[in-house]
Coordinates of C-alpha atoms in Angstrom, one line a residue:
M1 CA -11.1 -11.1 1.0
V2 CA -11.9 -8.2 -1.4
V3 CA -10.2 -4.9 -1.3
L4 CA -11.9 -1.9 -2.9
D5 CA -10.1 1.1 -4.4
S6 CA -11.1 4.6 -3.3
N7 CA -13.0 5.2 -6.5
V8 CA -15.1 2.1 -5.9
W9 CA -16.1 3.2 -2.4
R10 CA -17.2 6.5 -4.0
F11 CA -19.6 4.6 -6.3
V12 CA -21.0 2.8 -3.2
Y13 CA -21.5 6.1 -1.5
D14 CA -23.1 7.7 -4.5
K15 CA -25.7 4.9 -4.6
D16 CA -26.1 4.8 -0.9
G17 CA -25.2 1.2 -1.3
G18 CA -23.4 0.3 1.9
R19 CA -26.2 -2.0 3.3
Q20 CA -26.8 -3.6 -0.1
L21 CA -23.1 -4.3 -0.6
S22 CA -22.8 -5.7 3.0
R23 CA -25.8 -7.9 2.5
A24 CA -24.6 -9.2 -0.9
A25 CA -21.1 -10.0 0.5
K26 CA -22.5 -11.7 3.6
E27 CA -24.7 -14.0 1.5
K28 CA -21.6 -15.1 -0.5
G29 CA -19.3 -15.4 2.5
I30 CA -17.1 -12.6 1.3
E31 CA -15.1 -10.2 3.4
I32 CA -15.0 -6.6 2.1
A33 CA -11.9 -5.0 3.5
I34 CA -11.3 -1.3 4.1
A35 CA -7.7 -0.2 4.1
P36 CA -6.3 2.8 6.1
A37 CA -4.8 4.3 2.9
V38 CA -8.3 4.4 1.4
M39 CA -9.7 6.1 4.5
Y40 CA -6.9 8.7 4.3
E41 CA -7.9 9.4 0.7
A42 CA -11.4 9.9 1.9
L43 CA -10.3 12.4 4.5
R44 CA -8.5 14.4 1.8
T45 CA -11.8 14.9 -0.1
K46 CA -12.4 18.6 -0.5
D47 CA -16.2 18.5 -0.4
R48 CA -17.1 18.4 3.3
E49 CA -20.5 16.7 2.8
V50 CA -19.0 14.0 0.6
R51 CA -16.1 13.6 3.0
A52 CA -18.4 13.0 5.9
G53 CA -20.5 10.5 3.9
L54 CA -17.5 8.5 2.8
V55 CA -16.1 8.4 6.3
S56 CA -19.5 7.3 7.7
L57 CA -19.6 4.5 5.1
M58 CA -16.0 3.3 5.5
T59 CA -16.3 3.2 9.3
L60 CA -19.2 0.8 9.4
R61 CA -18.3 -2.3 11.4
K62 CA -19.5 -4.5 8.5
W63 CA -16.1 -4.2 6.8
T64 CA -12.9 -6.0 7.7
R65 CA -10.4 -3.4 8.9
V66 CA -6.9 -4.2 7.8
M67 CA -3.7 -2.9 9.2
P68 CA -1.7 0.0 7.6
E69 CA 0.5 -1.1 4.7
A70 CA 3.6 0.3 6.6
F71 CA 2.9 -2.1 9.5
E72 CA 2.5 -5.1 7.2
E73 CA 5.7 -4.2 5.3
A74 CA 7.6 -3.8 8.6
E75 CA 6.3 -7.1 9.8
E76 CA 7.5 -8.8 6.7
L77 CA 10.9 -7.3 7.0
L78 CA 11.0 -8.3 10.7
G79 CA 10.3 -11.9 9.6
E80 CA 13.3 -11.8 7.3
I81 CA 15.5 -10.3 10.1
H82 CA 14.4 -13.2 12.4
R83 CA 15.4 -15.7 9.7
L84 CA 18.6 -14.1 8.4
A85 CA 20.0 -11.6 10.9
P86 CA 18.7 -12.2 14.4
Q87 CA 21.7 -10.3 15.8
W88 CA 19.8 -7.0 14.9
L89 CA 16.8 -7.8 17.2
R90 CA 16.5 -5.9 20.4
R91 CA 17.2 -7.9 23.6
D92 CA 14.4 -5.9 25.2
P93 CA 11.7 -5.3 22.6
N94 CA 9.1 -2.7 23.5
S95 CA 6.3 -5.2 23.5
R96 CA 3.9 -3.0 25.5
H97 CA 4.1 0.0 23.1
Y98 CA 3.9 -2.4 20.1
R99 CA 0.6 -3.9 21.5
K100 CA -0.7 -0.4 22.2
L101 CA -0.1 0.7 18.6
V102 CA -1.6 -2.5 17.1
N103 CA -4.6 -2.1 19.4
D104 CA -5.2 1.4 18.2
W105 CA -5.8 0.0 14.8
Q106 CA -7.7 -3.2 15.7
R107 CA -10.0 -2.1 18.5
T108 CA -13.7 -1.7 17.6
S109 CA -14.0 1.5 19.6
G110 CA -11.7 4.3 20.7
G111 CA -9.0 3.7 18.1
F112 CA -8.2 5.1 14.7
W113 CA -11.6 4.1 13.1
S114 CA -13.6 5.7 15.9
K115 CA -11.5 8.9 15.7
A116 CA -12.0 9.0 11.9
K117 CA -15.8 9.0 12.5
E118 CA -16.0 11.1 15.6
Q119 CA -13.1 13.5 15.1
T120 CA -13.2 13.8 11.3
E121 CA -12.3 17.5 11.0
Q122 CA -9.5 17.3 13.5
L123 CA -7.9 14.4 11.5
V124 CA -8.4 16.4 8.3
Q125 CA -6.5 19.3 9.8
K126 CA -3.8 17.0 11.1
L127 CA -3.3 15.4 7.7
G128 CA -3.0 18.8 6.2
H129 CA -0.2 19.8 8.5
V130 CA 1.6 16.5 8.7
E131 CA 1.1 14.7 5.4
E132 CA 0.5 17.3 2.7
P133 CA 4.2 18.4 2.5
M134 CA 5.2 14.8 2.0
L135 CA 2.5 14.1 -0.5
T136 CA 3.4 17.2 -2.4
A137 CA 7.0 16.1 -2.6
A138 CA 6.0 12.6 -3.7
R139 CA 3.8 14.0 -6.5
L140 CA 6.5 16.3 -7.8
E141 CA 8.9 13.3 -7.8
S142 CA 6.3 11.3 -9.7
K143 CA 6.0 14.0 -12.3
L144 CA 9.8 14.3 -12.7
I145 CA 10.2 10.6 -13.1
R146 CA 7.4 10.5 -15.6
K147 CA 9.1 13.2 -17.6
I148 CA 12.3 11.3 -17.7
V149 CA 10.7 8.0 -18.6
T150 CA 8.5 9.4 -21.4
S151 CA 11.1 11.7 -22.9
S152 CA 13.6 8.9 -23.1
S153 CA 11.2 6.5 -24.8
E154 CA 11.5 6.2 -28.5
Q155 CA 8.5 3.9 -29.0
S156 CA 4.8 4.8 -28.9
A157 CA 3.8 1.8 -27.0
E158 CA 4.2 1.9 -23.2
P159 CA 7.2 -0.1 -22.0
S160 CA 6.6 -3.1 -19.8
L161 CA 7.9 -3.5 -16.2
Q162 CA 10.9 -5.5 -17.5
Q163 CA 11.7 -2.9 -20.2
L164 CA 11.5 -0.1 -17.5
V165 CA 14.0 -2.0 -15.4
E166 CA 16.3 -2.4 -18.3
K167 CA 16.0 1.2 -19.2
S168 CA 16.8 2.4 -15.7
L169 CA 19.9 0.2 -15.4
G170 CA 21.1 0.4 -19.0
S171 CA 21.9 -2.4 -21.5
I172 CA 22.9 -5.1 -19.1
D173 CA 22.8 -8.7 -20.4
D174 CA 21.7 -10.4 -17.2
P175 CA 18.8 -12.8 -16.9
N176 CA 18.4 -11.9 -13.2
I177 CA 18.3 -8.2 -13.8
A178 CA 14.7 -7.8 -12.6
D179 CA 15.5 -9.5 -9.3
K180 CA 18.6 -7.4 -8.8
A181 CA 16.7 -4.2 -9.6
W182 CA 14.1 -4.7 -6.8
R183 CA 16.9 -5.6 -4.4
F184 CA 18.9 -2.4 -5.1
S185 CA 15.7 -0.4 -5.0
S186 CA 14.6 -1.8 -1.7
L187 CA 18.1 -1.4 -0.1
Y188 CA 18.0 2.3 -1.0
Y189 CA 14.4 2.7 0.1
F190 CA 14.8 1.1 3.5
T191 CA 18.1 2.6 4.2
H192 CA 16.4 6.0 3.9
A193 CA 13.0 5.1 5.4
L194 CA 14.5 3.4 8.5
S195 CA 16.7 6.3 9.5
P196 CA 15.6 7.9 12.8
G197 CA 12.4 9.9 12.4
R198 CA 12.1 9.2 8.7
S199 CA 8.9 7.2 8.4
V200 CA 6.3 5.1 10.3
H201 CA 8.3 2.0 9.1
A202 CA 11.0 3.1 11.5
E203 CA 8.4 3.5 14.3
W204 CA 7.0 0.0 13.9
L205 CA 10.3 -1.9 13.2
G206 CA 12.3 0.1 15.8
L207 CA 10.2 -1.4 18.6
N208 CA 11.7 -4.9 17.9
V209 CA 14.9 -4.1 16.0
N210 CA 18.0 -2.0 16.9
L211 CA 17.8 0.2 13.8
R212 CA 21.1 2.0 14.4
K213 CA 23.0 -1.3 14.8
M214 CA 21.3 -2.7 11.7
L215 CA 21.9 0.2 9.4
T216 CA 25.6 0.5 10.3
D217 CA 26.3 -3.2 10.1
P218 CA 28.4 -4.2 7.0
L219 CA 25.9 -7.0 6.5
W220 CA 23.0 -4.7 5.8
E221 CA 23.9 -4.4 2.1
P222 CA 24.4 -8.2 1.4
F223 CA 21.2 -8.8 3.5
W224 CA 19.3 -7.1 0.7
L225 CA 21.4 -7.8 -2.3
N226 CA 22.0 -11.5 -1.7
Q227 CA 19.8 -13.0 1.0
V228 CA 16.2 -11.7 1.3
S229 CA 13.4 -13.4 -0.6
A230 CA 10.8 -11.5 -2.6
K231 CA 8.3 -14.2 -1.7
N232 CA 8.8 -13.2 2.0
L233 CA 8.7 -9.4 1.2
P234 CA 5.8 -9.1 -1.3
R235 CA 4.9 -5.6 -0.3
A236 CA 8.4 -4.3 -0.8
W237 CA 8.4 -6.0 -4.3
I238 CA 5.0 -4.5 -5.1
R239 CA 6.1 -1.0 -4.0
Y240 CA 9.2 -1.3 -6.2
A241 CA 7.2 -2.5 -9.2
M242 CA 4.5 0.2 -8.9
E243 CA 7.1 2.9 -8.5
R244 CA 8.5 1.9 -11.8
L245 CA 5.1 1.8 -13.5
T246 CA 3.1 4.7 -12.1
P247 CA 5.3 7.4 -13.6
L248 CA 3.8 6.3 -17.0
A249 CA 0.4 7.5 -15.8
K250 CA -0.7 11.1 -15.9
T251 CA 0.2 12.2 -12.4
N252 CA -2.7 13.3 -10.2
N253 CA -3.2 13.7 -6.5
G254 CA -3.8 10.0 -6.0
T255 CA -0.7 8.7 -7.7
P256 CA 1.6 8.3 -4.6
C257 CA -1.3 6.7 -2.7
D258 CA -1.9 4.1 -5.5
V259 CA 1.4 2.6 -4.5
Q260 CA 0.2 2.2 -0.9
I261 CA -3.1 0.7 -1.8
A262 CA -1.5 -1.7 -4.4
T263 CA 0.5 -3.4 -1.6
Y264 CA -2.7 -5.1 -0.4
C265 CA -2.8 -7.2 -3.5
C266 CA -0.6 -9.8 -1.8
S267 CA -3.0 -10.3 1.0
C268 CA -6.4 -10.4 -0.7
N269 CA -7.8 -12.6 -3.4
T270 CA -9.5 -9.8 -5.3
F271 CA -8.8 -6.1 -5.9
M272 CA -11.4 -3.9 -7.5
T273 CA -10.8 -0.5 -9.1
S274 CA -12.4 1.8 -11.7
D275 CA -9.1 3.3 -12.7
K276 CA -8.1 1.6 -16.0
R277 CA -4.5 2.6 -15.9
F278 CA -4.1 1.5 -12.3
A279 CA -5.8 -1.9 -13.2
D280 CA -3.4 -2.3 -16.1
F281 CA -0.4 -1.6 -13.9
L282 CA -1.6 -4.1 -11.4
E283 CA -2.0 -6.8 -14.1
Q284 CA 1.6 -6.2 -15.1
C285 CA 2.6 -6.7 -11.5
K286 CA 0.6 -9.8 -11.3
S287 CA 2.3 -11.3 -14.4
A288 CA 5.7 -10.7 -13.0
A289 CA 5.2 -11.2 -9.2
P290 CA 7.1 -14.2 -7.7
F291 CA 4.2 -14.7 -5.2
Q292 CA 0.4 -15.1 -5.2
F293 CA -1.2 -11.9 -6.4
A294 CA -4.9 -10.8 -6.3
N295 CA -7.2 -11.1 -9.2
I296 CA -7.8 -7.6 -10.6
V297 CA -11.3 -6.5 -11.4
Y298 CA -11.9 -3.4 -13.5
L299 CA -15.3 -1.7 -13.0
D300 CA -16.0 0.6 -16.0
P301 CA -17.0 4.1 -14.6
G302 CA -18.8 4.8 -17.8
G303 CA -21.4 2.1 -17.1
N304 CA -23.0 1.2 -13.8
P305 CA -20.0 0.3 -11.6
F306 CA -21.9 -0.2 -8.4
Q307 CA -24.2 -2.7 -10.1
D308 CA -21.2 -4.4 -11.8
L309 CA -19.7 -4.7 -8.3
L310 CA -22.7 -6.5 -7.0
L311 CA -22.9 -8.8 -10.0
T312 CA -19.2 -9.7 -9.7
L313 CA -19.4 -10.8 -6.1
P314 CA -20.9 -14.3 -6.8
S315 CA -17.8 -15.2 -8.9
I316 CA -15.4 -14.4 -6.0
S317 CA -14.4 -17.1 -3.6
S318 CA -13.4 -15.7 -0.2
I319 CA -10.1 -16.6 1.4

């Protein structure tokens, strides 16, 4: 399965290449995936004509529609709860509502993808009211972190992920410092995200887990600090790693969304982007990840990225 970054979809749109891409992928037995986070970026496109064209392209049934990254991350955490702390599971999980939510994303008609195509402008307005304040806060936080990281660096070369971890925690002589760093980061993130009404993670996980019981349990901290496995929570690890790396990049409107899109690198075999900095960050993640990570393909926007995309497909083996 191949996941395309938002900028690659834009090249496909500019060349009116949807059918050509679909045909080339089908000939090689390759799935081209469209992620909800990419669709949301398309819905934020300011130019109305371009926005409509991107949405039309992305909602073609030729592509494999993957679930939102928040759902996948919640499912991974649910798996660890089953393995390590089943006492937090609800005795009466809301299976009916769970299936309803999943069906809204997976159904071929009437669900999210149909709404994106048929009710585009309504979704755009909804995003503006609901998501924009959160995205604005995330962008400001990214700029602040970038300022802290870059101002404290005494070297001209960009620090690696390991160096960023050491910088954030101080001079600690510990060979397991990177593992401890993602555990502390994830503990903080999920304690905040799973509080009532804080995120979609809470909505998904709360259908099967008693969140109040879990968050107030003294075992919640050791669950993260000593027990969970990064191999079983790859998306949490990718989010932690990308949140350390992306402040090095010049912050733009897409920076917080890059973290969302990056999490699909643990479930596809190839990820394509025309953002060189993003590709470099993903390569750093791949070199440090304790689990299988996608091959990263950089498509130079200065050349013919759509043609390069088509030429690259034969070298990709679908999973």
